[in-house]
Amino acid sequence: MKIILPKTSGFCYGVCLAVKEAEKIISSGKKLVMYGEIVHNPDVVSDLESKGAITVESAEELTARDLDEDFVLLIRAHGVPRAVEDKLGQICPNLVDKTCPKVKKVHLTVCEEEEKGRRIIIIGNPQHPEVIGILGQCKSGACVVSTPEEA
């Protein structure tokens, strides 16, 4: 039997960038704190944590931890809402934003279109970190639609 892997199998570009950056930070000897799971893959997250990385799910959890000032906080490829990024920047001077460039482009587009007066409708899972991050770029009443019935 011959097994052929498609060229597009594996992590997306943005996740690859975030994981490589996490490995680089760990290799440098600095303490890595990841804001949310860096990727939807428990094996990768566990591997990074086995190398000393810590995962936090909120700014409050970050401040509750007893961390020295030399840690690096990495924002995952999914991105975060604008308010969260601002708050994290106030807490941590060593903030590395590894939001996927394609996700960043969506953030920019949402902001630009909203400024033009357009209503933003996001199609996706309202609980997914990427959708939460996109929604969090909006200043006004954007909405998330996840089913045809909701549309």
PDB file of C-alpha atoms in Angstrom:
ATOM      1  CA  MET A   1       0.000   0.000   0.000  1.00  0.00           C
ATOM      2  CA  LYS A   2       1.250   3.474  -0.836  1.00  0.00           C
ATOM      3  CA  ILE A   3       0.449   6.344   1.549  1.00  0.00           C
ATOM      4  CA  ILE A   4       0.463   9.846   0.137  1.00  0.00           C
ATOM      5  CA  LEU A   5       0.270  12.912   2.332  1.00  0.00           C
ATOM      6  CA  PRO A   6      -1.249  15.994   0.751  1.00  0.00           C
ATOM      7  CA  LYS A   7       1.001  19.028   0.441  1.00  0.00           C
ATOM      8  CA  THR A   8      -1.367  20.998   2.646  1.00  0.00           C
ATOM      9  CA  SER A   9      -1.394  18.612   5.612  1.00  0.00           C
ATOM     10  CA  GLY A  10      -0.143  19.855   8.954  1.00  0.00           C
ATOM     11  CA  PHE A  11      -0.398  23.183  10.693  1.00  0.00           C
ATOM     12  CA  CYS A  12      -1.363  26.365   8.930  1.00  0.00           C
ATOM     13  CA  TYR A  13       1.232  29.050   8.295  1.00  0.00           C
ATOM     14  CA  GLY A  14       0.264  31.176  11.311  1.00  0.00           C
ATOM     15  CA  VAL A  15       0.376  28.265  13.749  1.00  0.00           C
ATOM     16  CA  CYS A  16       3.780  27.214  12.389  1.00  0.00           C
ATOM     17  CA  LEU A  17       5.089  30.740  13.043  1.00  0.00           C
ATOM     18  CA  ALA A  18       3.698  30.749  16.594  1.00  0.00           C
ATOM     19  CA  VAL A  19       5.086  27.303  17.463  1.00  0.00           C
ATOM     20  CA  LYS A  20       8.515  28.182  16.032  1.00  0.00           C
ATOM     21  CA  GLU A  21       8.552  31.385  18.084  1.00  0.00           C
ATOM     22  CA  ALA A  22       7.571  29.459  21.221  1.00  0.00           C
ATOM     23  CA  GLU A  23      10.417  26.996  20.653  1.00  0.00           C
ATOM     24  CA  LYS A  24      12.832  29.891  20.065  1.00  0.00           C
ATOM     25  CA  ILE A  25      11.818  31.585  23.325  1.00  0.00           C
ATOM     26  CA  ILE A  26      12.175  28.346  25.287  1.00  0.00           C
ATOM     27  CA  SER A  27      15.580  27.692  23.693  1.00  0.00           C
ATOM     28  CA  SER A  28      16.743  31.155  24.740  1.00  0.00           C
ATOM     29  CA  GLY A  29      16.247  30.181  28.380  1.00  0.00           C
ATOM     30  CA  LYS A  30      13.439  32.655  29.020  1.00  0.00           C
ATOM     31  CA  LYS A  31      10.206  31.627  30.701  1.00  0.00           C
ATOM     32  CA  LEU A  32       7.421  31.288  28.125  1.00  0.00           C
ATOM     33  CA  VAL A  33       3.814  32.033  29.004  1.00  0.00           C
ATOM     34  CA  MET A  34       1.302  31.301  26.250  1.00  0.00           C
ATOM     35  CA  TYR A  35      -1.975  33.193  26.208  1.00  0.00           C
ATOM     36  CA  GLY A  36      -4.370  30.364  25.413  1.00  0.00           C
ATOM     37  CA  GLU A  37      -3.484  27.110  23.737  1.00  0.00           C
ATOM     38  CA  ILE A  38      -1.054  27.985  20.982  1.00  0.00           C
ATOM     39  CA  VAL A  39      -2.649  25.382  18.685  1.00  0.00           C
ATOM     40  CA  HIS A  40      -5.598  22.976  18.779  1.00  0.00           C
ATOM     41  CA  ASN A  41      -3.267  20.059  19.348  1.00  0.00           C
ATOM     42  CA  PRO A  42      -2.848  18.749  22.899  1.00  0.00           C
ATOM     43  CA  ASP A  43       0.399  16.934  21.998  1.00  0.00           C
ATOM     44  CA  VAL A  44       2.084  20.156  20.875  1.00  0.00           C
ATOM     45  CA  VAL A  45       0.795  22.092  23.903  1.00  0.00           C
ATOM     46  CA  SER A  46       1.941  19.301  26.259  1.00  0.00           C
ATOM     47  CA  ASP A  47       5.349  19.191  24.602  1.00  0.00           C
ATOM     48  CA  LEU A  48       5.838  22.931  25.090  1.00  0.00           C
ATOM     49  CA  GLU A  49       4.620  22.701  28.673  1.00  0.00           C
ATOM     50  CA  SER A  50       7.019  19.805  29.326  1.00  0.00           C
ATOM     51  CA  LYS A  51       9.791  22.206  28.260  1.00  0.00           C
ATOM     52  CA  GLY A  52       8.643  24.752  30.848  1.00  0.00           C
ATOM     53  CA  ALA A  53       5.985  26.782  29.039  1.00  0.00           C
ATOM     54  CA  ILE A  54       2.880  27.833  30.930  1.00  0.00           C
ATOM     55  CA  THR A  55      -0.584  28.325  29.433  1.00  0.00           C
ATOM     56  CA  VAL A  56      -2.899  31.001  30.851  1.00  0.00           C
ATOM     57  CA  GLU A  57      -6.457  31.714  29.765  1.00  0.00           C
ATOM     58  CA  SER A  58      -6.930  35.255  31.103  1.00  0.00           C
ATOM     59  CA  ALA A  59      -5.115  38.393  32.195  1.00  0.00           C
ATOM     60  CA  GLU A  60      -6.329  37.695  35.732  1.00  0.00           C
ATOM     61  CA  GLU A  61      -4.740  34.250  35.688  1.00  0.00           C
ATOM     62  CA  LEU A  62      -1.512  35.800  34.429  1.00  0.00           C
ATOM     63  CA  THR A  63      -1.358  38.355  37.244  1.00  0.00           C
ATOM     64  CA  ALA A  64      -2.219  35.684  39.848  1.00  0.00           C
ATOM     65  CA  ARG A  65       0.876  33.665  38.915  1.00  0.00           C
ATOM     66  CA  ASP A  66       4.153  34.338  40.698  1.00  0.00           C
ATOM     67  CA  LEU A  67       6.324  35.096  37.657  1.00  0.00           C
ATOM     68  CA  ASP A  68       9.601  36.962  37.593  1.00  0.00           C
ATOM     69  CA  GLU A  69       9.864  39.952  35.246  1.00  0.00           C
ATOM     70  CA  ASP A  70      11.885  38.077  32.628  1.00  0.00           C
ATOM     71  CA  PHE A  71       9.030  36.005  31.194  1.00  0.00           C
ATOM     72  CA  VAL A  72       7.792  36.352  27.615  1.00  0.00           C
ATOM     73  CA  LEU A  73       4.065  36.343  26.945  1.00  0.00           C
ATOM     74  CA  LEU A  74       3.118  34.935  23.553  1.00  0.00           C
ATOM     75  CA  ILE A  75      -0.256  35.652  21.957  1.00  0.00           C
ATOM     76  CA  ARG A  76      -1.389  32.608  19.996  1.00  0.00           C
ATOM     77  CA  ALA A  77      -2.018  32.497  16.252  1.00  0.00           C
ATOM     78  CA  HIS A  78      -5.791  32.878  16.761  1.00  0.00           C
ATOM     79  CA  GLY A  79      -5.327  36.405  18.071  1.00  0.00           C
ATOM     80  CA  VAL A  80      -7.196  38.120  20.885  1.00  0.00           C
ATOM     81  CA  PRO A  81      -9.674  40.970  21.249  1.00  0.00           C
ATOM     82  CA  ARG A  82      -8.175  44.464  21.187  1.00  0.00           C
ATOM     83  CA  ALA A  83      -9.035  45.101  24.866  1.00  0.00           C
ATOM     84  CA  VAL A  84      -7.278  41.889  25.918  1.00  0.00           C
ATOM     85  CA  GLU A  85      -4.151  42.785  23.952  1.00  0.00           C
ATOM     86  CA  ASP A  86      -4.115  46.253  25.532  1.00  0.00           C
ATOM     87  CA  LYS A  87      -4.489  44.786  29.024  1.00  0.00           C
ATOM     88  CA  LEU A  88      -1.767  42.187  28.414  1.00  0.00           C
ATOM     89  CA  GLY A  89       0.562  44.912  27.142  1.00  0.00           C
ATOM     90  CA  GLN A  90       0.109  46.784  30.421  1.00  0.00           C
ATOM     91  CA  ILE A  91       0.864  43.665  32.466  1.00  0.00           C
ATOM     92  CA  CYS A  92       3.786  42.299  30.479  1.00  0.00           C
ATOM     93  CA  PRO A  93       6.603  44.338  28.940  1.00  0.00           C
ATOM     94  CA  ASN A  94       7.768  41.278  26.955  1.00  0.00           C
ATOM     95  CA  LEU A  95       4.682  40.673  24.824  1.00  0.00           C
ATOM     96  CA  VAL A  96       5.125  38.801  21.538  1.00  0.00           C
ATOM     97  CA  ASP A  97       2.090  38.888  19.281  1.00  0.00           C
ATOM     98  CA  LYS A  98       2.133  35.845  17.000  1.00  0.00           C
ATOM     99  CA  THR A  99      -1.358  36.340  15.664  1.00  0.00           C
ATOM    100  CA  CYS A 100      -1.396  34.805  12.198  1.00  0.00           C
ATOM    101  CA  PRO A 101      -0.792  37.458   9.517  1.00  0.00           C
ATOM    102  CA  LYS A 102      -3.984  36.329   7.754  1.00  0.00           C
ATOM    103  CA  VAL A 103      -5.979  36.730  10.966  1.00  0.00           C
ATOM    104  CA  LYS A 104      -4.390  40.174  11.487  1.00  0.00           C
ATOM    105  CA  LYS A 105      -5.587  41.082   7.983  1.00  0.00           C
ATOM    106  CA  VAL A 106      -9.134  40.089   8.979  1.00  0.00           C
ATOM    107  CA  HIS A 107      -8.800  42.267  12.124  1.00  0.00           C
ATOM    108  CA  LEU A 108      -7.726  45.220   9.983  1.00  0.00           C
ATOM    109  CA  THR A 109     -10.499  44.653   7.434  1.00  0.00           C
ATOM    110  CA  VAL A 110     -13.169  44.449  10.141  1.00  0.00           C
ATOM    111  CA  CYS A 111     -11.975  47.746  11.640  1.00  0.00           C
ATOM    112  CA  GLU A 112     -11.828  49.481   8.252  1.00  0.00           C
ATOM    113  CA  GLU A 113     -15.279  48.288   7.206  1.00  0.00           C
ATOM    114  CA  GLU A 114     -16.788  49.228  10.545  1.00  0.00           C
ATOM    115  CA  GLU A 115     -15.359  52.758  10.206  1.00  0.00           C
ATOM    116  CA  LYS A 116     -17.123  52.999   6.831  1.00  0.00           C
ATOM    117  CA  GLY A 117     -20.390  52.380   8.680  1.00  0.00           C
ATOM    118  CA  ARG A 118     -20.831  48.792   7.594  1.00  0.00           C
ATOM    119  CA  ARG A 119     -22.345  46.227   9.956  1.00  0.00           C
ATOM    120  CA  ILE A 120     -19.994  43.353  10.728  1.00  0.00           C
ATOM    121  CA  ILE A 121     -21.367  39.819  10.653  1.00  0.00           C
ATOM    122  CA  ILE A 122     -18.917  37.045  11.502  1.00  0.00           C
ATOM    123  CA  ILE A 123     -19.737  33.513  10.395  1.00  0.00           C
ATOM    124  CA  GLY A 124     -18.263  30.943  12.755  1.00  0.00           C
ATOM    125  CA  ASN A 125     -18.312  29.358  16.190  1.00  0.00           C
ATOM    126  CA  PRO A 126     -18.832  32.124  18.784  1.00  0.00           C
ATOM    127  CA  GLN A 127     -16.761  30.130  21.309  1.00  0.00           C
ATOM    128  CA  HIS A 128     -13.717  29.751  19.048  1.00  0.00           C
ATOM    129  CA  PRO A 129     -10.726  31.937  20.051  1.00  0.00           C
ATOM    130  CA  GLU A 130     -10.263  33.273  16.515  1.00  0.00           C
ATOM    131  CA  VAL A 131     -13.897  34.389  16.269  1.00  0.00           C
ATOM    132  CA  ILE A 132     -13.691  35.942  19.756  1.00  0.00           C
ATOM    133  CA  GLY A 133     -10.565  37.815  18.659  1.00  0.00           C
ATOM    134  CA  ILE A 134     -12.226  39.121  15.492  1.00  0.00           C
ATOM    135  CA  LEU A 135     -15.364  40.138  17.366  1.00  0.00           C
ATOM    136  CA  GLY A 136     -13.162  41.917  19.901  1.00  0.00           C
ATOM    137  CA  GLN A 137     -11.768  44.202  17.186  1.00  0.00           C
ATOM    138  CA  CYS A 138     -15.202  45.714  16.616  1.00  0.00           C
ATOM    139  CA  LYS A 139     -16.304  48.854  18.419  1.00  0.00           C
ATOM    140  CA  SER A 140     -20.010  48.493  17.730  1.00  0.00           C
ATOM    141  CA  GLY A 141     -22.615  45.782  17.506  1.00  0.00           C
ATOM    142  CA  ALA A 142     -21.026  43.078  15.394  1.00  0.00           C
ATOM    143  CA  CYS A 143     -22.700  39.709  15.561  1.00  0.00           C
ATOM    144  CA  VAL A 144     -21.673  36.088  15.114  1.00  0.00           C
ATOM    145  CA  VAL A 145     -23.771  33.698  13.065  1.00  0.00           C
ATOM    146  CA  SER A 146     -23.018  29.991  13.392  1.00  0.00           C
ATOM    147  CA  THR A 147     -25.944  28.272  11.657  1.00  0.00           C
ATOM    148  CA  PRO A 148     -28.092  28.866   8.593  1.00  0.00           C
ATOM    149  CA  GLU A 149     -31.081  29.273  10.919  1.00  0.00           C
ATOM    150  CA  GLU A 150     -29.347  32.122  12.763  1.00  0.00           C
ATOM    151  CA  ALA A 151     -28.588  33.835   9.462  1.00  0.00           C
TER     152      ALA A 151
END
